[in-house]
PDB file of N, CA and C in Angstrom:
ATOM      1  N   UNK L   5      -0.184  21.293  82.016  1.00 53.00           N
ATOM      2  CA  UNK L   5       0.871  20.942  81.093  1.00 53.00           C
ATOM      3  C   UNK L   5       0.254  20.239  79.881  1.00 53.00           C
ATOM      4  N   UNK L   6       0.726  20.737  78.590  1.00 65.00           N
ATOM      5  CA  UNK L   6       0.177  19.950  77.522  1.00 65.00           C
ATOM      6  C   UNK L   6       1.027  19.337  77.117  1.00 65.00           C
ATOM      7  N   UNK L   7       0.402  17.768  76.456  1.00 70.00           N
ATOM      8  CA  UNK L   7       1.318  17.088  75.656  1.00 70.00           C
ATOM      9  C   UNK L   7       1.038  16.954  74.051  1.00 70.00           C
ATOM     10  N   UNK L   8       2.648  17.224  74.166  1.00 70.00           N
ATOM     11  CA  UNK L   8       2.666  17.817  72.182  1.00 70.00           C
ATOM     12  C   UNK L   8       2.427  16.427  71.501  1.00 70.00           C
ATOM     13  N   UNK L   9       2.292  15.205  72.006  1.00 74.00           N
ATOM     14  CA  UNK L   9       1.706  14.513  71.115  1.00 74.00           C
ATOM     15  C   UNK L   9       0.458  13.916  70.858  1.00 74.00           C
ATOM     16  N   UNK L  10      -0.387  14.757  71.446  1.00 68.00           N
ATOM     17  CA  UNK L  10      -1.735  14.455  72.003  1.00 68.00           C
ATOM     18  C   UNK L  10      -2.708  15.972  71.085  1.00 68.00           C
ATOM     19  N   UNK L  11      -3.950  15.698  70.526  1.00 66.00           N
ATOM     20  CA  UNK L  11      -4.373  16.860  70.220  1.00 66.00           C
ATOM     21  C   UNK L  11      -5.152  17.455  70.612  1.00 66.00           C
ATOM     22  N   UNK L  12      -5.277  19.300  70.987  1.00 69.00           N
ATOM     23  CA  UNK L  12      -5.869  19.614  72.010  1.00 69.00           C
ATOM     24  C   UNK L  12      -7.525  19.636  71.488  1.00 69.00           C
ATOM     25  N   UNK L  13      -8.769  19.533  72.735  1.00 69.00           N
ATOM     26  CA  UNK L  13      -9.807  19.623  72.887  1.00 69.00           C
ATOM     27  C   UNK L  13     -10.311  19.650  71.796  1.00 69.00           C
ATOM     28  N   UNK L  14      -9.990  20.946  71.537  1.00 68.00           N
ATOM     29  CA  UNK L  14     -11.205  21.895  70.229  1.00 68.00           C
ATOM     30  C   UNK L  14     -10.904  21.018  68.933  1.00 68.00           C
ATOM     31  N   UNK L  15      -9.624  20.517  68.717  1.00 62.00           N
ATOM     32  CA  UNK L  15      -9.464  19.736  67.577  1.00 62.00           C
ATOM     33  C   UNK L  15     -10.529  18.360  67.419  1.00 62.00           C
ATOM     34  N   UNK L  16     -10.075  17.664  68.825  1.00 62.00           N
ATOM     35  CA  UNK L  16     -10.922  16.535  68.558  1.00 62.00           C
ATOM     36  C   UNK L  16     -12.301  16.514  68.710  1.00 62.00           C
ATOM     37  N   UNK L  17     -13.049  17.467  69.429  1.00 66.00           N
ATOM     38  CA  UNK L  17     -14.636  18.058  69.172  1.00 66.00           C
ATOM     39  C   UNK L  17     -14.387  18.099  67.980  1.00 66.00           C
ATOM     40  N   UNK L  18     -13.810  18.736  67.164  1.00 64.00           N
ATOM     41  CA  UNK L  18     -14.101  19.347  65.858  1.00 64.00           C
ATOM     42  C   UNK L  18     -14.033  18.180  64.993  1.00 64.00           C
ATOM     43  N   UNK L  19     -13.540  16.975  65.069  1.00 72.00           N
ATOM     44  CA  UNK L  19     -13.092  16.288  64.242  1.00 72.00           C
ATOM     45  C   UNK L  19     -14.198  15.267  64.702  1.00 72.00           C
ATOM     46  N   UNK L  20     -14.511  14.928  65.544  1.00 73.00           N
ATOM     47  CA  UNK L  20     -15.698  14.247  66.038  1.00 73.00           C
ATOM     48  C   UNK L  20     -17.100  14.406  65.461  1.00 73.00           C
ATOM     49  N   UNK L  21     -16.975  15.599  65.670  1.00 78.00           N
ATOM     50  CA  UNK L  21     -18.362  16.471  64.817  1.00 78.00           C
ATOM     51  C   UNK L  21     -18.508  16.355  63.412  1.00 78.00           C
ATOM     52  N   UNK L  22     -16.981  16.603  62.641  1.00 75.00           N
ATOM     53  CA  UNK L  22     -17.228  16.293  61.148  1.00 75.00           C
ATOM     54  C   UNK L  22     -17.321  15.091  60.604  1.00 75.00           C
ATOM     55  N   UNK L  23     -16.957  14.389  61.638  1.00 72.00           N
ATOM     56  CA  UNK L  23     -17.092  12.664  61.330  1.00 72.00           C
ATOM     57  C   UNK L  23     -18.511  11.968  61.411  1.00 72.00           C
ATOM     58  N   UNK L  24     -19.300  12.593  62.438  1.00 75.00           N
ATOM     59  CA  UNK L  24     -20.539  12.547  62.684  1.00 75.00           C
ATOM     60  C   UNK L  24     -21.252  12.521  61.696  1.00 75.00           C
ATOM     61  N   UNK L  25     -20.986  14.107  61.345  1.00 80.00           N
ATOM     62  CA  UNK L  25     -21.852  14.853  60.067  1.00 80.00           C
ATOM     63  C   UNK L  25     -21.800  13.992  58.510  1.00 80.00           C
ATOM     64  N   UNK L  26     -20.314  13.821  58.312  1.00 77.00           N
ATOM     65  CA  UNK L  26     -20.461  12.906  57.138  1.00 77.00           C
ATOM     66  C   UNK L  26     -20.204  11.392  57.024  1.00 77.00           C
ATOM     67  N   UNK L  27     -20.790  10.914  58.167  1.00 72.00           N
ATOM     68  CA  UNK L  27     -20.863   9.646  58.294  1.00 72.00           C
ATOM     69  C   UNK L  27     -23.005   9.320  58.196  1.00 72.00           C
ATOM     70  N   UNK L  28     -23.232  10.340  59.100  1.00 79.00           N
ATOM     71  CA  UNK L  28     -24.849  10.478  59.227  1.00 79.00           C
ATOM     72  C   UNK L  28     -25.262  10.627  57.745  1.00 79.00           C
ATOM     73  N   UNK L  29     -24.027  11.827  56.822  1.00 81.00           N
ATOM     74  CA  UNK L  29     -24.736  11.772  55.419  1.00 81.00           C
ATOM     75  C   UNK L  29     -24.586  10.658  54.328  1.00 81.00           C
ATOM     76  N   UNK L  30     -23.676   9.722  54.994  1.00 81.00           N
ATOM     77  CA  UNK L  30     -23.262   8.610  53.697  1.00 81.00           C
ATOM     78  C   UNK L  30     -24.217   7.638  54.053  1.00 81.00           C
ATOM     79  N   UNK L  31     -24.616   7.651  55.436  1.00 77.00           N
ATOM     80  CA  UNK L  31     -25.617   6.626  55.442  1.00 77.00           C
ATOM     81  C   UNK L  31     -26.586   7.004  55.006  1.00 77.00           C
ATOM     82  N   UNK L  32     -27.447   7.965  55.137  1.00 84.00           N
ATOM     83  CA  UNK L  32     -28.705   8.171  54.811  1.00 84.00           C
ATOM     84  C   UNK L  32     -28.874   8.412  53.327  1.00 84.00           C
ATOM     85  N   UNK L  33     -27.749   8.523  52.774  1.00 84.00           N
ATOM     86  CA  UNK L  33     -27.271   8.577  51.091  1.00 84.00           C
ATOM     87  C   UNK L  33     -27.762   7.257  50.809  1.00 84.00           C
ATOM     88  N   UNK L  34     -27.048   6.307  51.053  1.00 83.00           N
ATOM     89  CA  UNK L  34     -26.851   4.903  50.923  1.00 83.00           C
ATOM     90  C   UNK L  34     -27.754   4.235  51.589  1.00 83.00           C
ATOM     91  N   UNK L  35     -28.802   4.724  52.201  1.00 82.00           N
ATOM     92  CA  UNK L  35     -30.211   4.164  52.099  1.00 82.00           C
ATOM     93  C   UNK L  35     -31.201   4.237  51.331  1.00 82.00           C
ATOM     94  N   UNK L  36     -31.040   5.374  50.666  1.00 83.00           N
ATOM     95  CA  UNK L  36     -31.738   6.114  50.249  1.00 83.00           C
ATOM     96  C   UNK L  36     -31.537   5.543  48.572  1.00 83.00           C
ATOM     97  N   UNK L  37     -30.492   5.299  48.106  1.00 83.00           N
ATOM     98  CA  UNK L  37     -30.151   4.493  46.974  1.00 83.00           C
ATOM     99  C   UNK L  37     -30.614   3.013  47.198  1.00 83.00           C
ATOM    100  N   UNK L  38     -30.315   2.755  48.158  1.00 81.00           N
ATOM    101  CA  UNK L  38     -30.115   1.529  47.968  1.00 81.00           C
ATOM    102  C   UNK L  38     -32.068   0.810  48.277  1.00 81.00           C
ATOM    103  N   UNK L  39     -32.718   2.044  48.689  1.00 79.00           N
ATOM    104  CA  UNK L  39     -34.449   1.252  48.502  1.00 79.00           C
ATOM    105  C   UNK L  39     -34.523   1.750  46.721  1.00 79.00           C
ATOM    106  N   UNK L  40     -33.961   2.645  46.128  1.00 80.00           N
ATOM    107  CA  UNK L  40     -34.271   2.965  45.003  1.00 80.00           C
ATOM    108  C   UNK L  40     -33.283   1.895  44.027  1.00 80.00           C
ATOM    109  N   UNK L  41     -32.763   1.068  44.501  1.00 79.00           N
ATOM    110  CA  UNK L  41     -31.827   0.244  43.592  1.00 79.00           C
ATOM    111  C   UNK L  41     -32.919  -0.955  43.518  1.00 79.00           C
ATOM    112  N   UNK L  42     -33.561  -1.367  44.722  1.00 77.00           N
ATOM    113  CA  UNK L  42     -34.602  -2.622  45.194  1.00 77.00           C
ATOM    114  C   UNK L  42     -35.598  -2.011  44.568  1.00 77.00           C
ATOM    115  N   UNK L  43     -35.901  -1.220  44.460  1.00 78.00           N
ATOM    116  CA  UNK L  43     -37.613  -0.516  43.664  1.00 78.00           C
ATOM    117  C   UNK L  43     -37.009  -0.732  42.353  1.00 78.00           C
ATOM    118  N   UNK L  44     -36.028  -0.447  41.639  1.00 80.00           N
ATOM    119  CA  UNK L  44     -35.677  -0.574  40.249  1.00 80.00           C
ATOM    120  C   UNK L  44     -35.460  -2.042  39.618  1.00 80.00           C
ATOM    121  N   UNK L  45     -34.687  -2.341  40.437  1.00 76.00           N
ATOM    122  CA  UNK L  45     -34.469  -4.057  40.144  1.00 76.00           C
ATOM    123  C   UNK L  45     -35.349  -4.926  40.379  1.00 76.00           C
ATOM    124  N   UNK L  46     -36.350  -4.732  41.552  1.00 75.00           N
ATOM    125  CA  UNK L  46     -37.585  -5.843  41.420  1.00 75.00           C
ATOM    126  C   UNK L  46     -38.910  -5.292  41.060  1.00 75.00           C
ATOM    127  N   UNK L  47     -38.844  -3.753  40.812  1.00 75.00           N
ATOM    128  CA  UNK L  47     -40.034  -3.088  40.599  1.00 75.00           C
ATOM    129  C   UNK L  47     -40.942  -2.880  41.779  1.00 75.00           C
ATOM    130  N   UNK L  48     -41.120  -2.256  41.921  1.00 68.00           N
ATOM    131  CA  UNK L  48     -42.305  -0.965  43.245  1.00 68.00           C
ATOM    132  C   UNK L  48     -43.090  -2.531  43.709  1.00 68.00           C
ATOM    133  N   UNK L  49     -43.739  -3.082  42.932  1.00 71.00           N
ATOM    134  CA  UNK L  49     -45.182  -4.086  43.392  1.00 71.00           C
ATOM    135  C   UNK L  49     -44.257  -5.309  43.838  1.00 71.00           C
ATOM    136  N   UNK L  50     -42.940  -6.007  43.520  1.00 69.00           N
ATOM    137  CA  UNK L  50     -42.464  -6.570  44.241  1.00 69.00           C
ATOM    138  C   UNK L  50     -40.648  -6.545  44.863  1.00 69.00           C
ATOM    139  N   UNK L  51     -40.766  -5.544  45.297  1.00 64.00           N
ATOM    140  CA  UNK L  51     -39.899  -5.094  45.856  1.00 64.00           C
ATOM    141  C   UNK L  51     -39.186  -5.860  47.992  1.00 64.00           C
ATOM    142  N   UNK L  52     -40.817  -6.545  47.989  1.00 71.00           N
ATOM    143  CA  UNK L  52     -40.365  -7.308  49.407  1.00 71.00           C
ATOM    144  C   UNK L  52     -40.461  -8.704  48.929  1.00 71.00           C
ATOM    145  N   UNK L  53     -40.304  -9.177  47.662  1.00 77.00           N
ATOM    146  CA  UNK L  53     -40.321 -10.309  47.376  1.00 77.00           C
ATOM    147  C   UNK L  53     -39.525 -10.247  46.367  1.00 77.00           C
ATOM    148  N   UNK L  54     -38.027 -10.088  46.065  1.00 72.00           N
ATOM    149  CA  UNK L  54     -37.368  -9.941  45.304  1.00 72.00           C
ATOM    150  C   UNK L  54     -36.330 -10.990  44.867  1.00 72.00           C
ATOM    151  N   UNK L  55     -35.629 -11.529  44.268  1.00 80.00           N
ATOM    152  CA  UNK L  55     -35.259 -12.666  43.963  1.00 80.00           C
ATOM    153  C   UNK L  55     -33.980 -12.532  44.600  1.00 80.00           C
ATOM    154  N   UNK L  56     -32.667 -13.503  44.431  1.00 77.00           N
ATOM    155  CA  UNK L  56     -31.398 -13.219  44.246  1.00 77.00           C
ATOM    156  C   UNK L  56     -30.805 -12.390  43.283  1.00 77.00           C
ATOM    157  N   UNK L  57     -30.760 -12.497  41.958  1.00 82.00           N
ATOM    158  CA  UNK L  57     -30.145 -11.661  41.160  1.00 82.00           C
ATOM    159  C   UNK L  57     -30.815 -10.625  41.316  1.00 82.00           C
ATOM    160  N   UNK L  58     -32.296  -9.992  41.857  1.00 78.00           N
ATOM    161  CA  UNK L  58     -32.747  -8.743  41.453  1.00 78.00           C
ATOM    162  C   UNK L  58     -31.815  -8.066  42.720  1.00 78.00           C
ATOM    163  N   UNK L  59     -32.111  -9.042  44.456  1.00 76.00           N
ATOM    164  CA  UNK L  59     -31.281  -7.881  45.206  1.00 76.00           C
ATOM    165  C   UNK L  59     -29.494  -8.257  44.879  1.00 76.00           C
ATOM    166  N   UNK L  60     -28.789  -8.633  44.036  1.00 79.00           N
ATOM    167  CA  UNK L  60     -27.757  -8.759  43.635  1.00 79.00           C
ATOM    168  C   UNK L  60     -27.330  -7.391  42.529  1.00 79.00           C
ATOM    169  N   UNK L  61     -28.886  -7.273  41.928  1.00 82.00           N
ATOM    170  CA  UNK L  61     -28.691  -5.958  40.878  1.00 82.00           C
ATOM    171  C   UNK L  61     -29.086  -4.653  41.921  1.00 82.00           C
ATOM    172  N   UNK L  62     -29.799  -5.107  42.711  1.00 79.00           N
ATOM    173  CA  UNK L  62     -30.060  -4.088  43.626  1.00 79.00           C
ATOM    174  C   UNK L  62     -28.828  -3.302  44.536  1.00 79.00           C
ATOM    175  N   UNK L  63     -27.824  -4.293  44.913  1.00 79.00           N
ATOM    176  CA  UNK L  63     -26.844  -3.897  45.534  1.00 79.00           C
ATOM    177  C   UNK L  63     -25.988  -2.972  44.485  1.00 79.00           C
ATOM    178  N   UNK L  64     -25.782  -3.591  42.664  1.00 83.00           N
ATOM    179  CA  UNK L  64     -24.915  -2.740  42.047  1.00 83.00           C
ATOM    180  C   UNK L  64     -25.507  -1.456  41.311  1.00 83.00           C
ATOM    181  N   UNK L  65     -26.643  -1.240  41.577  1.00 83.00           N
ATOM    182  CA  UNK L  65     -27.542  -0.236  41.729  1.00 83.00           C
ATOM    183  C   UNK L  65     -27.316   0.757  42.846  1.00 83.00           C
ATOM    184  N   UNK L  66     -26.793   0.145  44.109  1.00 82.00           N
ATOM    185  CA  UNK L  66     -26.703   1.118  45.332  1.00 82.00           C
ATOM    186  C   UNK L  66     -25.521   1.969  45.431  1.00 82.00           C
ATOM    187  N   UNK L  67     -24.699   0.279  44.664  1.00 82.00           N
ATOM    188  CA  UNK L  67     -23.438   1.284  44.735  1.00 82.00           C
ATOM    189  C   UNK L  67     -22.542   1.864  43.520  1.00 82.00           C
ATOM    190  N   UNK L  68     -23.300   1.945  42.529  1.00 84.00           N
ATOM    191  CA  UNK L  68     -23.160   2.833  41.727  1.00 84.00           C
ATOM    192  C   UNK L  68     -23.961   4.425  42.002  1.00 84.00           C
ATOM    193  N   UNK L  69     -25.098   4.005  42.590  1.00 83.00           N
ATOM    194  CA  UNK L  69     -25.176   5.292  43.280  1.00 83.00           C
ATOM    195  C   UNK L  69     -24.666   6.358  43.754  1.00 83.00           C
ATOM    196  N   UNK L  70     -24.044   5.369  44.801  1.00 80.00           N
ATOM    197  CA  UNK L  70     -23.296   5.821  46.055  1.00 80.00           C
ATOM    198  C   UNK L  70     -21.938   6.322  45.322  1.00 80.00           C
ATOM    199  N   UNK L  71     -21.783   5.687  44.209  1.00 81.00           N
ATOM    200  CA  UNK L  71     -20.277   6.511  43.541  1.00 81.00           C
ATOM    201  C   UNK L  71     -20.454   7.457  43.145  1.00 81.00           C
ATOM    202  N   UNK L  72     -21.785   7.936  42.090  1.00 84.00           N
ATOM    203  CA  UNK L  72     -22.231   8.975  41.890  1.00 84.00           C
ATOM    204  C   UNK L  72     -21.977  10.177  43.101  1.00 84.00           C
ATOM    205  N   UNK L  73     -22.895   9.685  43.853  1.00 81.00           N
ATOM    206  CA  UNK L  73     -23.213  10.513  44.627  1.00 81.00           C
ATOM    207  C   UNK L  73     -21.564  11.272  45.183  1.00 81.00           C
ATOM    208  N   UNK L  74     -20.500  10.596  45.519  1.00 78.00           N
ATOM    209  CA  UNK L  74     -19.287  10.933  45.480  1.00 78.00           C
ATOM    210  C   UNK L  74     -18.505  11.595  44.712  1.00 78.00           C
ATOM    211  N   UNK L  75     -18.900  11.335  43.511  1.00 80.00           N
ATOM    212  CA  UNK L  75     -18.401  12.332  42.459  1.00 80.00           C
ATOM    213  C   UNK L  75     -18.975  13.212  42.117  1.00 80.00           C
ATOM    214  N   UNK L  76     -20.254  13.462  42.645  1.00 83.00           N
ATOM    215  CA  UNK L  76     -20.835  15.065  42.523  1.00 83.00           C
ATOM    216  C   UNK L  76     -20.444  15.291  43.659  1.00 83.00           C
ATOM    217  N   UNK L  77     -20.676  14.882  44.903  1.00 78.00           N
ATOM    218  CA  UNK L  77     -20.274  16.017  46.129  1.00 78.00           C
ATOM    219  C   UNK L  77     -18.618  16.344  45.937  1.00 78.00           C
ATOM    220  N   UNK L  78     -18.081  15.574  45.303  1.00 75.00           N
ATOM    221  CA  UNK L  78     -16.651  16.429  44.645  1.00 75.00           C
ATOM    222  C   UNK L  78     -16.844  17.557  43.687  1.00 75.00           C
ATOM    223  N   UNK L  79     -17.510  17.593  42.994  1.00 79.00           N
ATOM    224  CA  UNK L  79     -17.982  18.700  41.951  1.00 79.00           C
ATOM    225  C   UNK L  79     -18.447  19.801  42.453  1.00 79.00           C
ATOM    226  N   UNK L  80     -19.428  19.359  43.601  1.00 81.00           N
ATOM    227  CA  UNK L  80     -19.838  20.269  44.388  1.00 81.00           C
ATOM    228  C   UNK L  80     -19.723  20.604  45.487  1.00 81.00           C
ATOM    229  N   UNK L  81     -19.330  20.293  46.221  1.00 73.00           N
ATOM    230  CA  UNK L  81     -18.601  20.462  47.667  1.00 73.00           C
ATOM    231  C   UNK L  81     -17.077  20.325  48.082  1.00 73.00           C
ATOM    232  N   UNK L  82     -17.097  20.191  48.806  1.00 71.00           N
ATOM    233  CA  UNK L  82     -15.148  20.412  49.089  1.00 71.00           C
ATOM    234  C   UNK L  82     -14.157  19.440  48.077  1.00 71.00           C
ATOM    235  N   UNK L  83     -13.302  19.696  47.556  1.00 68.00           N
ATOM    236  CA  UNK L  83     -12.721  19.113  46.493  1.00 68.00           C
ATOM    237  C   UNK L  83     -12.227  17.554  47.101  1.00 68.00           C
ATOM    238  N   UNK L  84     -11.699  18.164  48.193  1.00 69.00           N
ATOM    239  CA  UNK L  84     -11.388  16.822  48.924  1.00 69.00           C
ATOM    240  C   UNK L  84     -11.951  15.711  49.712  1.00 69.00           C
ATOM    241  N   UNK L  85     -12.901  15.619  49.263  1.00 70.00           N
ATOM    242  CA  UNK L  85     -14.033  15.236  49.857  1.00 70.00           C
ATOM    243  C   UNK L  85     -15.446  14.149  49.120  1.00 70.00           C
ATOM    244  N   UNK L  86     -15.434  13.442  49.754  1.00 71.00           N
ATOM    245  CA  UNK L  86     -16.997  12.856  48.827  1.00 71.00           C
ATOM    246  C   UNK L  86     -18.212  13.134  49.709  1.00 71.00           C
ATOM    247  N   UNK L  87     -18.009  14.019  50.837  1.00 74.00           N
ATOM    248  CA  UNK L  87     -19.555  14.467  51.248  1.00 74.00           C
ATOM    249  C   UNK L  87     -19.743  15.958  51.085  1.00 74.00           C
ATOM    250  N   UNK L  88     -21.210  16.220  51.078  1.00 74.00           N
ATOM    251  CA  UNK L  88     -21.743  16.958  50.642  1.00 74.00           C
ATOM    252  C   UNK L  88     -21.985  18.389  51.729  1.00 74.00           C
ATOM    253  N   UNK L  89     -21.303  17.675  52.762  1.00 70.00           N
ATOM    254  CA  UNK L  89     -21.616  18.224  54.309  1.00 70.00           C
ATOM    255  C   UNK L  89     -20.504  19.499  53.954  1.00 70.00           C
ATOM    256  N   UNK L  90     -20.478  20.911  53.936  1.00 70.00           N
ATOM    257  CA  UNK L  90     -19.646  21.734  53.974  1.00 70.00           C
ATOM    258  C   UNK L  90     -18.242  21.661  55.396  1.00 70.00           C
ATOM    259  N   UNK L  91     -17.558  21.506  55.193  1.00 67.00           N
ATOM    260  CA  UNK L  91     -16.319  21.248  55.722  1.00 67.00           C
ATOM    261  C   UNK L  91     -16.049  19.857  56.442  1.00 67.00           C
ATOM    262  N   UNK L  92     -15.938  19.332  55.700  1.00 64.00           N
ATOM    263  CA  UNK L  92     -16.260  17.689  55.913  1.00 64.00           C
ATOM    264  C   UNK L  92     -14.716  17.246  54.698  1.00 64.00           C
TER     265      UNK L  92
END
């Protein structure tokens, strides 16, 4: 017996999976900015010795990134969407 307010199997695999997929890609996005926000703001040679305001610029570095990066995977990938992951 199924219950109609419950959703079956294949849905929630499926929805599990795409959550996976573009959760795995926002992070590795947003790492990936965010050592290049710390390399920009304190520069490559001191980048593990970085001040307050540099990782303060570093953070609005990451996440200006990370907006970017959202508004192209809208441009380029599913309209509805800020990942880049095809059906996501």
């Amino acid at each position: 017996m199924t219950n109609p307010l419950l959703p079956d199997t294949e849905t929630v695999v499926k929805t599990a999976t795409t959550y996976a997929r573009d959760l795995a890609e926002r992070t590795l996005a947003t790492a990936v900015v965010a050592a290049g926000g710390v390399a920009i703001a304190a520069g490559p040679a001191d980048m593990f010795h970085a001040s307050f305001w540099e990782t303060m610029a570093a953070a609005g570095i990451a996440a200006g990134g990370t907006l970017l990066k959202g508004m192209l995977a809208r441009a380029f990938g599913t309209r509805n969407s800020a990942s880049l992951a095809r059906g996501v």
